[in-house]
């Protein structure tokens, strides 16, 4: 093979591009490339954006010359229609050539990207709903707990005796404004008298009842003004001489299975009535209007006690 041309009908692309390096190539007229390394006049042929038309026949030119550009025809879908369009970076002071990321995409999607703002709003709404649900559940739990304190299913039987809290009973009685009576105003059985010798009675004038320690003795309270039928707590003020006492409670003629337990809650010494003043309570069911409450000394009771007051509190309290 020799440098130079292979014939007049041989396409220029079959010429030896390095023929100018050989003597015989130079004799045949081979010239070094003027536009850069490689084939002559075909390197660094840059075009502004939009000039080259795709899908159309490109103009041809004699070997070694740059073909002239024709005006672009109506572009296909997605191609610019303006014949004078050129990329911004081709103009003096044009925008930088850095490609801008399409909106919402990952480098090539034509549509909008995922709606991250909507997803964020949805996540915040879910968290807020969970927090509100927890708060409502906690508030509801407290209400149930408060309501459970007065639930009859959690209280003792219909009547109960124990040492009450004086402050609790006094405030409850004043709030409900239920009846209260001093011992001297009760209906007394024969043998029971009033006295003031022992100090510490809370009834008006320090008056209390004496002689209750005989079987058959009783005091009766015909109470009226009960606002509604239901549960009440009956308080009994008393004193014992350093030992426990009991009595029988009857409501509207029916004896209770739970006695009036008059224990020595004050821890008084034996025989010391002055130090033995305290109170106890029983759970009772009363009718609206009038009721009869009777405390009596029956067989089997230990009735050595002094009585000074009776009063009612709404509901079954635990102190």
mmCIF file of C-alpha atoms in Angstrom:
data_model
loop_
_atom_site.group_PDB
_atom_site.id
_atom_site.type_symbol
_atom_site.label_atom_id
_atom_site.label_comp_id
_atom_site.label_asym_id
_atom_site.label_seq_id
_atom_site.Cartn_x
_atom_site.Cartn_y
_atom_site.Cartn_z
ATOM 1 C CA UNK A 1 0.000 0.000 0.000
ATOM 2 C CA UNK A 2 1.278 3.483 -0.904
ATOM 3 C CA UNK A 3 0.326 6.790 0.498
ATOM 4 C CA UNK A 4 -1.810 9.238 -1.380
ATOM 5 C CA UNK A 5 -4.973 8.534 -3.307
ATOM 6 C CA UNK A 6 -6.221 5.222 -4.604
ATOM 7 C CA UNK A 7 -8.023 6.744 -7.493
ATOM 8 C CA UNK A 8 -10.381 9.496 -8.462
ATOM 9 C CA UNK A 9 -13.442 7.454 -7.580
ATOM 10 C CA UNK A 10 -12.155 6.455 -4.188
ATOM 11 C CA UNK A 11 -14.053 8.256 -1.353
ATOM 12 C CA UNK A 12 -11.961 10.756 0.570
ATOM 13 C CA UNK A 13 -12.453 8.751 3.756
ATOM 14 C CA UNK A 14 -10.270 5.984 2.197
ATOM 15 C CA UNK A 15 -7.292 8.342 1.813
ATOM 16 C CA UNK A 16 -4.407 7.886 4.146
ATOM 17 C CA UNK A 17 -4.786 10.727 6.700
ATOM 18 C CA UNK A 18 -1.103 10.475 7.445
ATOM 19 C CA UNK A 19 0.064 10.635 3.806
ATOM 20 C CA UNK A 20 1.665 14.007 4.304
ATOM 21 C CA UNK A 21 4.300 12.259 6.435
ATOM 22 C CA UNK A 22 5.654 10.319 3.476
ATOM 23 C CA UNK A 23 7.547 11.529 0.463
ATOM 24 C CA UNK A 24 5.279 9.876 -2.024
ATOM 25 C CA UNK A 25 2.247 11.249 -0.170
ATOM 26 C CA UNK A 26 3.613 14.740 -0.329
ATOM 27 C CA UNK A 27 4.289 14.164 -4.060
ATOM 28 C CA UNK A 28 0.625 13.330 -4.477
ATOM 29 C CA UNK A 29 -0.401 16.562 -2.776
ATOM 30 C CA UNK A 30 -1.145 15.347 0.797
ATOM 31 C CA UNK A 31 -1.320 18.249 3.256
ATOM 32 C CA UNK A 32 -1.176 18.231 7.049
ATOM 33 C CA UNK A 33 -4.552 18.817 8.744
ATOM 34 C CA UNK A 34 -5.515 22.419 9.408
ATOM 35 C CA UNK A 35 -8.207 21.827 12.044
ATOM 36 C CA UNK A 36 -6.407 19.509 14.445
ATOM 37 C CA UNK A 37 -5.192 15.942 14.640
ATOM 38 C CA UNK A 38 -6.970 13.426 12.407
ATOM 39 C CA UNK A 39 -8.973 14.047 9.279
ATOM 40 C CA UNK A 40 -8.627 17.541 7.907
ATOM 41 C CA UNK A 41 -11.179 20.190 8.743
ATOM 42 C CA UNK A 42 -13.521 17.936 10.699
ATOM 43 C CA UNK A 43 -12.407 18.588 14.262
ATOM 44 C CA UNK A 44 -13.783 21.183 16.667
ATOM 45 C CA UNK A 45 -16.880 21.703 14.572
ATOM 46 C CA UNK A 46 -19.043 22.958 17.374
ATOM 47 C CA UNK A 47 -22.585 24.075 16.800
ATOM 48 C CA UNK A 48 -24.846 26.182 19.005
ATOM 49 C CA UNK A 49 -27.657 24.298 20.621
ATOM 50 C CA UNK A 50 -30.651 23.934 18.326
ATOM 51 C CA UNK A 51 -28.868 24.307 14.975
ATOM 52 C CA UNK A 52 -28.453 20.604 14.295
ATOM 53 C CA UNK A 53 -31.680 18.968 13.151
ATOM 54 C CA UNK A 54 -32.248 15.353 13.970
ATOM 55 C CA UNK A 55 -33.932 12.968 11.592
ATOM 56 C CA UNK A 56 -33.081 15.099 8.516
ATOM 57 C CA UNK A 57 -30.503 14.804 5.747
ATOM 58 C CA UNK A 58 -27.382 16.749 6.660
ATOM 59 C CA UNK A 59 -25.840 18.960 3.990
ATOM 60 C CA UNK A 60 -22.682 17.714 2.370
ATOM 61 C CA UNK A 61 -19.687 19.671 1.227
ATOM 62 C CA UNK A 62 -16.508 18.958 -0.672
ATOM 63 C CA UNK A 63 -13.810 17.130 1.167
ATOM 64 C CA UNK A 64 -12.083 19.302 3.735
ATOM 65 C CA UNK A 65 -14.796 22.013 3.915
ATOM 66 C CA UNK A 66 -17.435 22.696 6.538
ATOM 67 C CA UNK A 67 -20.959 22.268 5.150
ATOM 68 C CA UNK A 68 -23.227 25.267 5.338
ATOM 69 C CA UNK A 69 -26.114 25.066 7.746
ATOM 70 C CA UNK A 70 -29.618 25.275 6.435
ATOM 71 C CA UNK A 71 -32.396 26.987 8.285
ATOM 72 C CA UNK A 72 -34.163 24.485 10.508
ATOM 73 C CA UNK A 73 -37.579 23.353 9.516
ATOM 74 C CA UNK A 74 -40.556 22.900 11.819
ATOM 75 C CA UNK A 75 -39.150 20.787 14.656
ATOM 76 C CA UNK A 76 -40.499 17.506 15.801
ATOM 77 C CA UNK A 77 -42.071 17.100 19.223
ATOM 78 C CA UNK A 78 -39.671 18.227 21.903
ATOM 79 C CA UNK A 79 -37.403 20.246 19.490
ATOM 80 C CA UNK A 80 -37.264 24.071 19.425
ATOM 81 C CA UNK A 81 -39.239 25.770 16.647
ATOM 82 C CA UNK A 82 -37.317 29.045 16.666
ATOM 83 C CA UNK A 83 -34.721 29.119 13.866
ATOM 84 C CA UNK A 84 -32.662 31.663 15.797
ATOM 85 C CA UNK A 85 -32.530 29.639 18.994
ATOM 86 C CA UNK A 86 -29.114 29.023 20.468
ATOM 87 C CA UNK A 87 -27.963 27.847 23.838
ATOM 88 C CA UNK A 88 -27.526 30.699 26.389
ATOM 89 C CA UNK A 89 -23.849 29.821 26.870
ATOM 90 C CA UNK A 90 -23.123 30.666 23.193
ATOM 91 C CA UNK A 91 -23.872 34.353 23.739
ATOM 92 C CA UNK A 92 -21.423 36.761 25.352
ATOM 93 C CA UNK A 93 -22.053 36.878 29.099
ATOM 94 C CA UNK A 94 -24.458 34.000 28.824
ATOM 95 C CA UNK A 95 -25.542 31.694 31.617
ATOM 96 C CA UNK A 96 -23.102 29.051 32.847
ATOM 97 C CA UNK A 97 -23.146 25.700 31.102
ATOM 98 C CA UNK A 98 -24.008 23.746 34.256
ATOM 99 C CA UNK A 99 -27.153 21.734 33.594
ATOM 100 C CA UNK A 100 -30.031 22.510 35.936
ATOM 101 C CA UNK A 101 -31.782 19.620 37.617
ATOM 102 C CA UNK A 102 -35.397 19.232 36.383
ATOM 103 C CA UNK A 103 -38.103 19.915 38.928
ATOM 104 C CA UNK A 104 -38.972 17.049 41.190
ATOM 105 C CA UNK A 105 -36.998 14.512 39.198
ATOM 106 C CA UNK A 106 -33.898 12.422 39.538
ATOM 107 C CA UNK A 107 -32.359 13.575 36.279
ATOM 108 C CA UNK A 108 -34.638 12.864 33.349
ATOM 109 C CA UNK A 109 -38.280 12.561 34.327
ATOM 110 C CA UNK A 110 -40.606 14.738 32.345
ATOM 111 C CA UNK A 111 -43.393 14.814 34.934
ATOM 112 C CA UNK A 112 -43.405 16.147 38.479
ATOM 113 C CA UNK A 113 -41.512 14.292 41.166
ATOM 114 C CA UNK A 114 -42.986 12.792 44.352
ATOM 115 C CA UNK A 115 -45.020 15.192 46.444
ATOM 116 C CA UNK A 116 -42.677 15.267 49.453
ATOM 117 C CA UNK A 117 -44.507 18.236 50.943
ATOM 118 C CA UNK A 118 -47.771 16.302 50.996
ATOM 119 C CA UNK A 119 -46.057 13.280 52.559
ATOM 120 C CA UNK A 120 -44.551 15.488 55.286
ATOM 121 C CA UNK A 121 -47.927 17.051 56.081
ATOM 122 C CA UNK A 122 -49.521 13.591 56.250
ATOM 123 C CA UNK A 123 -46.841 12.306 58.627
ATOM 124 C CA UNK A 124 -47.279 15.325 60.920
ATOM 125 C CA UNK A 125 -51.054 14.762 60.951
ATOM 126 C CA UNK A 126 -50.609 11.103 61.943
ATOM 127 C CA UNK A 127 -48.254 12.020 64.806
ATOM 128 C CA UNK A 128 -50.656 14.725 66.020
ATOM 129 C CA UNK A 129 -53.574 12.259 65.964
ATOM 130 C CA UNK A 130 -51.578 9.727 68.007
ATOM 131 C CA UNK A 131 -50.603 12.370 70.590
ATOM 132 C CA UNK A 132 -54.202 13.592 70.903
ATOM 133 C CA UNK A 133 -55.438 9.986 71.238
ATOM 134 C CA UNK A 134 -52.972 9.295 74.054
ATOM 135 C CA UNK A 135 -53.965 12.501 75.849
ATOM 136 C CA UNK A 136 -57.691 11.636 75.612
ATOM 137 C CA UNK A 137 -57.014 8.087 76.849
ATOM 138 C CA UNK A 138 -55.068 9.408 79.851
ATOM 139 C CA UNK A 139 -57.807 11.933 80.745
ATOM 140 C CA UNK A 140 -60.481 9.237 80.368
ATOM 141 C CA UNK A 141 -58.504 6.915 82.661
ATOM 142 C CA UNK A 142 -58.414 9.572 85.371
ATOM 143 C CA UNK A 143 -62.163 10.102 85.091
ATOM 144 C CA UNK A 144 -62.799 6.388 85.416
ATOM 145 C CA UNK A 145 -60.533 6.261 88.434
ATOM 146 C CA UNK A 146 -62.373 9.136 90.082
ATOM 147 C CA UNK A 147 -65.732 7.598 89.307
ATOM 148 C CA UNK A 148 -64.639 4.277 90.763
ATOM 149 C CA UNK A 149 -64.290 5.807 94.215
ATOM 150 C CA UNK A 150 -68.067 6.013 94.572
ATOM 151 C CA UNK A 151 -68.924 2.823 92.721
ATOM 152 C CA UNK A 152 -71.120 0.742 95.056
ATOM 153 C CA UNK A 153 -69.495 -2.437 93.776
ATOM 154 C CA UNK A 154 -66.185 -1.371 95.346
ATOM 155 C CA UNK A 155 -67.682 -0.356 98.713
ATOM 156 C CA UNK A 156 -68.326 -2.569 101.732
ATOM 157 C CA UNK A 157 -71.708 -4.043 102.596
ATOM 158 C CA UNK A 158 -74.781 -1.929 103.313
ATOM 159 C CA UNK A 159 -73.638 -1.039 106.852
ATOM 160 C CA UNK A 160 -70.131 -0.768 108.181
ATOM 161 C CA UNK A 161 -68.568 0.488 111.397
ATOM 162 C CA UNK A 162 -65.054 1.833 111.760
ATOM 163 C CA UNK A 163 -63.186 4.841 113.047
ATOM 164 C CA UNK A 164 -64.058 7.817 110.802
ATOM 165 C CA UNK A 165 -62.163 11.009 110.109
ATOM 166 C CA UNK A 166 -63.705 13.888 112.014
ATOM 167 C CA UNK A 167 -62.681 16.499 109.425
ATOM 168 C CA UNK A 168 -64.073 14.475 106.520
ATOM 169 C CA UNK A 169 -67.432 13.845 108.187
ATOM 170 C CA UNK A 170 -67.857 17.442 109.266
ATOM 171 C CA UNK A 171 -67.207 18.900 105.786
ATOM 172 C CA UNK A 172 -69.464 16.340 104.076
ATOM 173 C CA UNK A 173 -72.317 17.064 106.472
ATOM 174 C CA UNK A 174 -72.123 20.820 105.881
ATOM 175 C CA UNK A 175 -71.914 20.454 102.070
ATOM 176 C CA UNK A 176 -74.927 18.151 101.842
ATOM 177 C CA UNK A 177 -76.855 20.052 104.533
ATOM 178 C CA UNK A 178 -78.395 16.816 105.805
ATOM 179 C CA UNK A 179 -80.049 16.449 109.216
ATOM 180 C CA UNK A 180 -78.027 16.341 112.454
ATOM 181 C CA UNK A 181 -79.323 15.906 115.985
ATOM 182 C CA UNK A 182 -78.029 16.163 119.548
ATOM 183 C CA UNK A 183 -78.672 13.195 121.806
ATOM 184 C CA UNK A 184 -80.997 15.172 124.071
ATOM 185 C CA UNK A 185 -83.471 15.624 121.137
ATOM 186 C CA UNK A 186 -83.752 11.877 120.485
ATOM 187 C CA UNK A 187 -86.659 9.744 121.645
ATOM 188 C CA UNK A 188 -85.327 7.913 124.724
ATOM 189 C CA UNK A 189 -86.409 4.615 126.224
ATOM 190 C CA UNK A 190 -87.010 4.407 129.996
ATOM 191 C CA UNK A 191 -83.833 4.442 132.070
ATOM 192 C CA UNK A 192 -81.840 6.713 129.756
ATOM 193 C CA UNK A 193 -81.146 10.206 131.110
ATOM 194 C CA UNK A 194 -79.176 13.264 130.038
ATOM 195 C CA UNK A 195 -76.043 14.383 131.875
ATOM 196 C CA UNK A 196 -73.147 16.844 131.671
ATOM 197 C CA UNK A 197 -70.744 15.443 134.279
ATOM 198 C CA UNK A 198 -68.240 13.965 131.810
ATOM 199 C CA UNK A 199 -66.382 16.639 129.878
ATOM 200 C CA UNK A 200 -65.773 16.423 126.122
ATOM 201 C CA UNK A 201 -69.235 15.866 124.646
ATOM 202 C CA UNK A 202 -69.727 17.830 121.421
ATOM 203 C CA UNK A 203 -73.490 18.274 121.713
ATOM 204 C CA UNK A 204 -74.875 21.678 122.608
ATOM 205 C CA UNK A 205 -74.147 22.433 126.260
ATOM 206 C CA UNK A 206 -71.964 19.342 126.582
ATOM 207 C CA UNK A 207 -75.082 17.202 127.133
ATOM 208 C CA UNK A 208 -74.881 13.443 126.547
ATOM 209 C CA UNK A 209 -77.012 10.367 127.271
ATOM 210 C CA UNK A 210 -76.325 8.108 130.244
ATOM 211 C CA UNK A 211 -77.803 4.675 131.112
ATOM 212 C CA UNK A 212 -77.545 3.110 127.694
ATOM 213 C CA UNK A 213 -75.713 0.075 129.073
ATOM 214 C CA UNK A 214 -78.880 -1.825 129.964
ATOM 215 C CA UNK A 215 -80.366 -4.479 127.647
ATOM 216 C CA UNK A 216 -83.546 -3.035 126.093
ATOM 217 C CA UNK A 217 -82.326 0.560 126.208
ATOM 218 C CA UNK A 218 -82.647 2.485 122.973
ATOM 219 C CA UNK A 219 -82.581 5.895 121.323
ATOM 220 C CA UNK A 220 -84.705 6.679 118.229
ATOM 221 C CA UNK A 221 -84.283 9.375 115.610
ATOM 222 C CA UNK A 222 -87.368 10.142 113.511
ATOM 223 C CA UNK A 223 -85.494 11.926 110.753
ATOM 224 C CA UNK A 224 -87.194 13.896 107.961
ATOM 225 C CA UNK A 225 -85.987 15.953 105.038
ATOM 226 C CA UNK A 226 -84.148 13.160 103.230
ATOM 227 C CA UNK A 227 -83.829 14.574 99.682
ATOM 228 C CA UNK A 228 -83.903 11.256 97.802
ATOM 229 C CA UNK A 229 -83.892 7.532 98.322
ATOM 230 C CA UNK A 230 -80.465 6.005 98.313
ATOM 231 C CA UNK A 231 -77.214 5.512 100.177
ATOM 232 C CA UNK A 232 -76.244 7.511 103.245
ATOM 233 C CA UNK A 233 -73.683 7.276 106.011
ATOM 234 C CA UNK A 234 -74.858 7.513 109.637
ATOM 235 C CA UNK A 235 -72.335 8.918 112.142
ATOM 236 C CA UNK A 236 -72.590 8.285 115.887
ATOM 237 C CA UNK A 237 -70.728 10.349 118.490
ATOM 238 C CA UNK A 238 -69.886 8.438 121.701
ATOM 239 C CA UNK A 239 -67.417 7.806 124.522
ATOM 240 C CA UNK A 240 -66.269 4.460 125.998
ATOM 241 C CA UNK A 241 -64.302 3.931 129.243
ATOM 242 C CA UNK A 242 -61.156 2.400 127.745
ATOM 243 C CA UNK A 243 -62.921 -0.657 126.226
ATOM 244 C CA UNK A 244 -64.921 -1.434 123.104
ATOM 245 C CA UNK A 245 -68.745 -1.385 122.979
ATOM 246 C CA UNK A 246 -71.401 -2.421 120.466
ATOM 247 C CA UNK A 247 -75.081 -1.685 119.777
ATOM 248 C CA UNK A 248 -77.775 -2.794 117.328
ATOM 249 C CA UNK A 249 -78.826 -0.527 114.445
ATOM 250 C CA UNK A 250 -82.337 -0.673 112.943
ATOM 251 C CA UNK A 251 -83.548 1.315 109.894
ATOM 252 C CA UNK A 252 -87.307 1.677 109.449
ATOM 253 C CA UNK A 253 -87.909 -1.308 111.731
ATOM 254 C CA UNK A 254 -85.320 -3.633 110.128
ATOM 255 C CA UNK A 255 -82.274 -4.585 112.175
ATOM 256 C CA UNK A 256 -78.936 -4.393 110.414
ATOM 257 C CA UNK A 257 -76.572 -7.329 110.426
ATOM 258 C CA UNK A 258 -73.703 -4.917 111.070
ATOM 259 C CA UNK A 259 -73.620 -3.548 114.635
ATOM 260 C CA UNK A 260 -72.719 -0.014 115.669
ATOM 261 C CA UNK A 261 -69.078 -0.637 116.519
ATOM 262 C CA UNK A 262 -68.067 1.754 119.307
ATOM 263 C CA UNK A 263 -64.409 0.814 119.700
ATOM 264 C CA UNK A 264 -61.879 2.563 121.927
ATOM 265 C CA UNK A 265 -60.434 4.534 119.032
ATOM 266 C CA UNK A 266 -59.373 7.364 121.365
ATOM 267 C CA UNK A 267 -57.124 4.930 123.312
ATOM 268 C CA UNK A 268 -58.551 6.054 126.631
ATOM 269 C CA UNK A 269 -57.466 4.360 129.817
ATOM 270 C CA UNK A 270 -59.916 1.955 131.455
ATOM 271 C CA UNK A 271 -62.695 3.854 133.212
ATOM 272 C CA UNK A 272 -61.731 7.224 131.643
ATOM 273 C CA UNK A 273 -64.839 8.460 129.764
ATOM 274 C CA UNK A 274 -63.388 11.962 129.440
ATOM 275 C CA UNK A 275 -60.630 10.765 127.117
ATOM 276 C CA UNK A 276 -62.852 8.288 125.270
ATOM 277 C CA UNK A 277 -64.899 10.655 123.062
ATOM 278 C CA UNK A 278 -64.791 9.735 119.363
ATOM 279 C CA UNK A 279 -67.167 8.719 116.563
ATOM 280 C CA UNK A 280 -68.031 5.829 114.263
ATOM 281 C CA UNK A 281 -70.172 5.315 111.155
ATOM 282 C CA UNK A 282 -72.549 2.847 109.465
ATOM 283 C CA UNK A 283 -73.726 2.544 105.864
ATOM 284 C CA UNK A 284 -77.533 2.831 105.576
ATOM 285 C CA UNK A 285 -80.217 2.885 102.892
ATOM 286 C CA UNK A 286 -82.857 5.590 103.457
ATOM 287 C CA UNK A 287 -86.108 6.518 101.750
ATOM 288 C CA UNK A 288 -86.926 9.955 100.439
ATOM 289 C CA UNK A 289 -88.670 12.051 103.101
ATOM 290 C CA UNK A 290 -88.980 10.529 106.592
ATOM 291 C CA UNK A 291 -87.173 7.538 108.123
ATOM 292 C CA UNK A 292 -86.773 5.948 111.554
ATOM 293 C CA UNK A 293 -83.266 5.253 112.866
ATOM 294 C CA UNK A 294 -82.938 3.285 116.102
ATOM 295 C CA UNK A 295 -79.856 2.351 118.127
ATOM 296 C CA UNK A 296 -80.538 -0.180 120.872
ATOM 297 C CA UNK A 297 -78.774 -2.400 123.401
ATOM 298 C CA UNK A 298 -79.783 -5.983 122.620
ATOM 299 C CA UNK A 299 -78.730 -9.380 123.890
ATOM 300 C CA UNK A 300 -75.114 -10.002 122.923
ATOM 301 C CA UNK A 301 -74.216 -6.313 122.770
ATOM 302 C CA UNK A 302 -71.667 -4.651 125.022
ATOM 303 C CA UNK A 303 -73.373 -1.287 125.591
ATOM 304 C CA UNK A 304 -71.187 0.542 128.138
ATOM 305 C CA UNK A 305 -71.069 3.843 126.217
ATOM 306 C CA UNK A 306 -72.186 7.472 126.400
ATOM 307 C CA UNK A 307 -73.992 8.954 123.333
ATOM 308 C CA UNK A 308 -73.959 12.627 122.339
ATOM 309 C CA UNK A 309 -74.817 13.154 118.587
ATOM 310 C CA UNK A 310 -76.117 11.556 115.384
ATOM 311 C CA UNK A 311 -75.751 12.949 111.831
ATOM 312 C CA UNK A 312 -76.006 11.893 108.182
ATOM 313 C CA UNK A 313 -73.744 12.263 105.147
ATOM 314 C CA UNK A 314 -74.807 11.675 101.566
ATOM 315 C CA UNK A 315 -73.410 8.515 99.996
ATOM 316 C CA UNK A 316 -71.192 5.804 101.457
ATOM 317 C CA UNK A 317 -67.975 7.426 102.579
ATOM 318 C CA UNK A 318 -64.830 5.585 103.591
ATOM 319 C CA UNK A 319 -63.719 7.719 106.508
#
